[in-house]
C-alpha cells in the first residue's frame, strides 16, 4: 500500500492519514480482510509521528472502516469500500448544508422526515 500526504493540505495530519487510507480502500489497493502495515511502518513511510497515524486509524475504526484485532493487527472491515464511499458523500452533504446555514441537527431531522 502506497500512501502519500499532500504537504499543501491544511487539514490536521491525522485526518490526512485517515483520508489517504480511505482513498487506498476506495481505489482497491486494500480489500476487506487485508491487513494494514503496523502504525510505526506507516508513520515512517508518511514522515509523521506514530501517534498521528494511530489517531487516524482510530478514526477509521470508529467509522467501521477498519477493525483492530488483538494479535492480528489492523484489518480492513467487510464492506469498508462501500462504507468509505458513503461516508465521503455524507461529509460532502454536511459541508454543503453548513454552507447553506443548516446544522447537523437540521440534517438529522430532514433525514428522519424522509424515512
mmCIF file with all atom_site columns, C-alpha atoms in Angstrom:
data_model
loop_
_atom_site.group_PDB
_atom_site.id
_atom_site.type_symbol
_atom_site.label_atom_id
_atom_site.label_alt_id
_atom_site.label_comp_id
_atom_site.label_asym_id
_atom_site.label_entity_id
_atom_site.label_seq_id
_atom_site.pdbx_PDB_ins_code
_atom_site.Cartn_x
_atom_site.Cartn_y
_atom_site.Cartn_z
_atom_site.occupancy
_atom_site.B_iso_or_equiv
_atom_site.pdbx_formal_charge
_atom_site.auth_seq_id
_atom_site.auth_comp_id
_atom_site.auth_asym_id
_atom_site.auth_atom_id
_atom_site.pdbx_PDB_model_num
ATOM 1   C CA . UNK A 1 1   ? 0.000   0.000   0.000  1.00 0.00 ? 1   UNK A CA 1
ATOM 2   C CA . UNK A 1 2   ? 1.480   3.288   -1.110 1.00 0.00 ? 2   UNK A CA 1
ATOM 3   C CA . UNK A 1 3   ? 0.202   6.265   0.866  1.00 0.00 ? 3   UNK A CA 1
ATOM 4   C CA . UNK A 1 4   ? 1.104   9.895   0.339  1.00 0.00 ? 4   UNK A CA 1
ATOM 5   C CA . UNK A 1 5   ? 0.166   13.058  2.170  1.00 0.00 ? 5   UNK A CA 1
ATOM 6   C CA . UNK A 1 6   ? -0.307  16.409  0.457  1.00 0.00 ? 6   UNK A CA 1
ATOM 7   C CA . UNK A 1 7   ? 2.051   18.898  2.101  1.00 0.00 ? 7   UNK A CA 1
ATOM 8   C CA . UNK A 1 8   ? -0.154  21.800  0.974  1.00 0.00 ? 8   UNK A CA 1
ATOM 9   C CA . UNK A 1 9   ? -3.253  20.375  2.690  1.00 0.00 ? 9   UNK A CA 1
ATOM 10  C CA . UNK A 1 10  ? -4.280  22.436  5.714  1.00 0.00 ? 10  UNK A CA 1
ATOM 11  C CA . UNK A 1 11  ? -6.289  19.677  7.400  1.00 0.00 ? 11  UNK A CA 1
ATOM 12  C CA . UNK A 1 12  ? -4.822  18.100  10.560 1.00 0.00 ? 12  UNK A CA 1
ATOM 13  C CA . UNK A 1 13  ? -2.340  15.320  9.798  1.00 0.00 ? 13  UNK A CA 1
ATOM 14  C CA . UNK A 1 14  ? -4.432  12.581  11.405 1.00 0.00 ? 14  UNK A CA 1
ATOM 15  C CA . UNK A 1 15  ? -7.331  13.477  9.085  1.00 0.00 ? 15  UNK A CA 1
ATOM 16  C CA . UNK A 1 16  ? -4.966  13.350  6.107  1.00 0.00 ? 16  UNK A CA 1
ATOM 17  C CA . UNK A 1 17  ? -3.751  9.898   7.199  1.00 0.00 ? 17  UNK A CA 1
ATOM 18  C CA . UNK A 1 18  ? -7.341  8.658   7.511  1.00 0.00 ? 18  UNK A CA 1
ATOM 19  C CA . UNK A 1 19  ? -8.155  10.161  4.113  1.00 0.00 ? 19  UNK A CA 1
ATOM 20  C CA . UNK A 1 20  ? -5.167  8.500   2.467  1.00 0.00 ? 20  UNK A CA 1
ATOM 21  C CA . UNK A 1 21  ? -6.248  5.114   3.826  1.00 0.00 ? 21  UNK A CA 1
ATOM 22  C CA . UNK A 1 22  ? -9.859  5.707   2.735  1.00 0.00 ? 22  UNK A CA 1
ATOM 23  C CA . UNK A 1 23  ? -8.582  6.548   -0.733 1.00 0.00 ? 23  UNK A CA 1
ATOM 24  C CA . UNK A 1 24  ? -6.439  3.384   -0.848 1.00 0.00 ? 24  UNK A CA 1
ATOM 25  C CA . UNK A 1 25  ? -9.501  1.308   0.057  1.00 0.00 ? 25  UNK A CA 1
ATOM 26  C CA . UNK A 1 26  ? -11.741 3.105   -2.455 1.00 0.00 ? 26  UNK A CA 1
ATOM 27  C CA . UNK A 1 27  ? -9.171  2.616   -5.225 1.00 0.00 ? 27  UNK A CA 1
ATOM 28  C CA . UNK A 1 28  ? -8.812  -1.092  -4.480 1.00 0.00 ? 28  UNK A CA 1
ATOM 29  C CA . UNK A 1 29  ? -5.287  -1.011  -3.065 1.00 0.00 ? 29  UNK A CA 1
ATOM 30  C CA . UNK A 1 30  ? -6.690  -2.590  0.106  1.00 0.00 ? 30  UNK A CA 1
ATOM 31  C CA . UNK A 1 31  ? -9.585  -5.017  0.130  1.00 0.00 ? 31  UNK A CA 1
ATOM 32  C CA . UNK A 1 32  ? -11.786 -6.142  3.006  1.00 0.00 ? 32  UNK A CA 1
ATOM 33  C CA . UNK A 1 33  ? -9.808  -8.557  5.177  1.00 0.00 ? 33  UNK A CA 1
ATOM 34  C CA . UNK A 1 34  ? -6.422  -7.126  4.149  1.00 0.00 ? 34  UNK A CA 1
ATOM 35  C CA . UNK A 1 35  ? -4.051  -6.338  6.968  1.00 0.00 ? 35  UNK A CA 1
ATOM 36  C CA . UNK A 1 36  ? -2.516  -2.868  7.182  1.00 0.00 ? 36  UNK A CA 1
ATOM 37  C CA . UNK A 1 37  ? 1.158   -2.347  7.939  1.00 0.00 ? 37  UNK A CA 1
ATOM 38  C CA . UNK A 1 38  ? 1.979   -1.540  11.581 1.00 0.00 ? 38  UNK A CA 1
ATOM 39  C CA . UNK A 1 39  ? 1.496   2.091   12.621 1.00 0.00 ? 39  UNK A CA 1
ATOM 40  C CA . UNK A 1 40  ? 5.260   2.549   13.034 1.00 0.00 ? 40  UNK A CA 1
ATOM 41  C CA . UNK A 1 41  ? 5.878   1.488   9.453  1.00 0.00 ? 41  UNK A CA 1
ATOM 42  C CA . UNK A 1 42  ? 3.119   3.773   8.192  1.00 0.00 ? 42  UNK A CA 1
ATOM 43  C CA . UNK A 1 43  ? 4.478   6.680   10.230 1.00 0.00 ? 43  UNK A CA 1
ATOM 44  C CA . UNK A 1 44  ? 7.968   6.209   8.788  1.00 0.00 ? 44  UNK A CA 1
ATOM 45  C CA . UNK A 1 45  ? 6.616   5.971   5.245  1.00 0.00 ? 45  UNK A CA 1
ATOM 46  C CA . UNK A 1 46  ? 4.480   9.100   5.675  1.00 0.00 ? 46  UNK A CA 1
ATOM 47  C CA . UNK A 1 47  ? 7.029   11.061  7.690  1.00 0.00 ? 47  UNK A CA 1
ATOM 48  C CA . UNK A 1 48  ? 4.695   11.708  10.617 1.00 0.00 ? 48  UNK A CA 1
ATOM 49  C CA . UNK A 1 49  ? 4.584   10.712  14.274 1.00 0.00 ? 49  UNK A CA 1
ATOM 50  C CA . UNK A 1 50  ? 3.259   7.218   15.072 1.00 0.00 ? 50  UNK A CA 1
ATOM 51  C CA . UNK A 1 51  ? 0.639   8.754   17.391 1.00 0.00 ? 51  UNK A CA 1
ATOM 52  C CA . UNK A 1 52  ? -0.688  10.764  14.458 1.00 0.00 ? 52  UNK A CA 1
ATOM 53  C CA . UNK A 1 53  ? -1.094  7.562   12.442 1.00 0.00 ? 53  UNK A CA 1
ATOM 54  C CA . UNK A 1 54  ? -2.757  5.821   15.385 1.00 0.00 ? 54  UNK A CA 1
ATOM 55  C CA . UNK A 1 55  ? -5.230  8.686   15.738 1.00 0.00 ? 55  UNK A CA 1
ATOM 56  C CA . UNK A 1 56  ? -6.128  8.388   12.044 1.00 0.00 ? 56  UNK A CA 1
ATOM 57  C CA . UNK A 1 57  ? -6.508  4.616   12.378 1.00 0.00 ? 57  UNK A CA 1
ATOM 58  C CA . UNK A 1 58  ? -8.787  5.019   15.419 1.00 0.00 ? 58  UNK A CA 1
ATOM 59  C CA . UNK A 1 59  ? -10.963 7.435   13.435 1.00 0.00 ? 59  UNK A CA 1
ATOM 60  C CA . UNK A 1 60  ? -11.372 4.811   10.731 1.00 0.00 ? 60  UNK A CA 1
ATOM 61  C CA . UNK A 1 61  ? -12.086 2.138   13.334 1.00 0.00 ? 61  UNK A CA 1
ATOM 62  C CA . UNK A 1 62  ? -14.810 4.318   14.839 1.00 0.00 ? 62  UNK A CA 1
ATOM 63  C CA . UNK A 1 63  ? -16.306 4.766   11.351 1.00 0.00 ? 63  UNK A CA 1
ATOM 64  C CA . UNK A 1 64  ? -16.356 0.997   10.837 1.00 0.00 ? 64  UNK A CA 1
ATOM 65  C CA . UNK A 1 65  ? -13.798 1.092   8.028  1.00 0.00 ? 65  UNK A CA 1
ATOM 66  C CA . UNK A 1 66  ? -11.067 -0.734  9.990  1.00 0.00 ? 66  UNK A CA 1
ATOM 67  C CA . UNK A 1 67  ? -11.069 -3.473  12.609 1.00 0.00 ? 67  UNK A CA 1
ATOM 68  C CA . UNK A 1 68  ? -8.498  -3.760  15.376 1.00 0.00 ? 68  UNK A CA 1
ATOM 69  C CA . UNK A 1 69  ? -7.878  -7.338  16.425 1.00 0.00 ? 69  UNK A CA 1
ATOM 70  C CA . UNK A 1 70  ? -5.538  -8.299  19.186 1.00 0.00 ? 70  UNK A CA 1
ATOM 71  C CA . UNK A 1 71  ? -2.734  -10.412 17.773 1.00 0.00 ? 71  UNK A CA 1
ATOM 72  C CA . UNK A 1 72  ? -3.834  -9.858  14.169 1.00 0.00 ? 72  UNK A CA 1
ATOM 73  C CA . UNK A 1 73  ? -3.297  -6.134  13.839 1.00 0.00 ? 73  UNK A CA 1
ATOM 74  C CA . UNK A 1 74  ? -5.458  -3.732  11.878 1.00 0.00 ? 74  UNK A CA 1
ATOM 75  C CA . UNK A 1 75  ? -7.533  -5.087  9.014  1.00 0.00 ? 75  UNK A CA 1
ATOM 76  C CA . UNK A 1 76  ? -9.923  -3.557  6.507  1.00 0.00 ? 76  UNK A CA 1
ATOM 77  C CA . UNK A 1 77  ? -13.515 -4.256  7.588  1.00 0.00 ? 77  UNK A CA 1
ATOM 78  C CA . UNK A 1 78  ? -16.007 -6.111  5.398  1.00 0.00 ? 78  UNK A CA 1
ATOM 79  C CA . UNK A 1 79  ? -17.924 -3.599  3.288  1.00 0.00 ? 79  UNK A CA 1
ATOM 80  C CA . UNK A 1 80  ? -15.357 -0.886  4.038  1.00 0.00 ? 80  UNK A CA 1
ATOM 81  C CA . UNK A 1 81  ? -15.027 0.033   0.384  1.00 0.00 ? 81  UNK A CA 1
ATOM 82  C CA . UNK A 1 82  ? -18.735 0.858   0.165  1.00 0.00 ? 82  UNK A CA 1
ATOM 83  C CA . UNK A 1 83  ? -18.856 2.417   3.631  1.00 0.00 ? 83  UNK A CA 1
ATOM 84  C CA . UNK A 1 84  ? -15.875 4.639   2.835  1.00 0.00 ? 84  UNK A CA 1
ATOM 85  C CA . UNK A 1 85  ? -17.630 5.949   -0.268 1.00 0.00 ? 85  UNK A CA 1
ATOM 86  C CA . UNK A 1 86  ? -20.844 6.583   1.635  1.00 0.00 ? 86  UNK A CA 1
ATOM 87  C CA . UNK A 1 87  ? -19.018 8.417   4.430  1.00 0.00 ? 87  UNK A CA 1
ATOM 88  C CA . UNK A 1 88  ? -17.306 10.646  1.870  1.00 0.00 ? 88  UNK A CA 1
ATOM 89  C CA . UNK A 1 89  ? -20.696 11.576  0.406  1.00 0.00 ? 89  UNK A CA 1
ATOM 90  C CA . UNK A 1 90  ? -22.106 12.236  3.883  1.00 0.00 ? 90  UNK A CA 1
ATOM 91  C CA . UNK A 1 91  ? -19.186 14.554  4.649  1.00 0.00 ? 91  UNK A CA 1
ATOM 92  C CA . UNK A 1 92  ? -19.887 16.457  1.432  1.00 0.00 ? 92  UNK A CA 1
ATOM 93  C CA . UNK A 1 93  ? -23.545 16.737  2.379  1.00 0.00 ? 93  UNK A CA 1
ATOM 94  C CA . UNK A 1 94  ? -22.710 18.041  5.861  1.00 0.00 ? 94  UNK A CA 1
ATOM 95  C CA . UNK A 1 95  ? -20.321 20.570  4.327  1.00 0.00 ? 95  UNK A CA 1
ATOM 96  C CA . UNK A 1 96  ? -22.869 21.715  1.734  1.00 0.00 ? 96  UNK A CA 1
ATOM 97  C CA . UNK A 1 97  ? -25.562 22.022  4.403  1.00 0.00 ? 97  UNK A CA 1
ATOM 98  C CA . UNK A 1 98  ? -23.274 24.117  6.600  1.00 0.00 ? 98  UNK A CA 1
ATOM 99  C CA . UNK A 1 99  ? -22.631 26.478  3.700  1.00 0.00 ? 99  UNK A CA 1
ATOM 100 C CA . UNK A 1 100 ? -26.383 26.940  3.409  1.00 0.00 ? 100 UNK A CA 1
ATOM 101 C CA . UNK A 1 101 ? -26.824 27.559  7.135  1.00 0.00 ? 101 UNK A CA 1
ATOM 102 C CA . UNK A 1 102 ? -28.107 24.132  8.199  1.00 0.00 ? 102 UNK A CA 1
ATOM 103 C CA . UNK A 1 103 ? -26.741 22.380  11.282 1.00 0.00 ? 103 UNK A CA 1
ATOM 104 C CA . UNK A 1 104 ? -26.153 18.657  11.700 1.00 0.00 ? 104 UNK A CA 1
ATOM 105 C CA . UNK A 1 105 ? -29.314 18.524  13.829 1.00 0.00 ? 105 UNK A CA 1
ATOM 106 C CA . UNK A 1 106 ? -31.233 20.093  10.928 1.00 0.00 ? 106 UNK A CA 1
ATOM 107 C CA . UNK A 1 107 ? -29.894 17.403  8.588  1.00 0.00 ? 107 UNK A CA 1
ATOM 108 C CA . UNK A 1 108 ? -30.867 14.647  11.024 1.00 0.00 ? 108 UNK A CA 1
ATOM 109 C CA . UNK A 1 109 ? -34.413 15.996  11.150 1.00 0.00 ? 109 UNK A CA 1
ATOM 110 C CA . UNK A 1 110 ? -34.530 16.137  7.328  1.00 0.00 ? 110 UNK A CA 1
ATOM 111 C CA . UNK A 1 111 ? -33.380 12.516  7.098  1.00 0.00 ? 111 UNK A CA 1
ATOM 112 C CA . UNK A 1 112 ? -35.940 11.408  9.694  1.00 0.00 ? 112 UNK A CA 1
ATOM 113 C CA . UNK A 1 113 ? -38.620 13.116  7.616  1.00 0.00 ? 113 UNK A CA 1
ATOM 114 C CA . UNK A 1 114 ? -37.619 11.084  4.557  1.00 0.00 ? 114 UNK A CA 1
ATOM 115 C CA . UNK A 1 115 ? -37.527 7.677   6.249  1.00 0.00 ? 115 UNK A CA 1
#
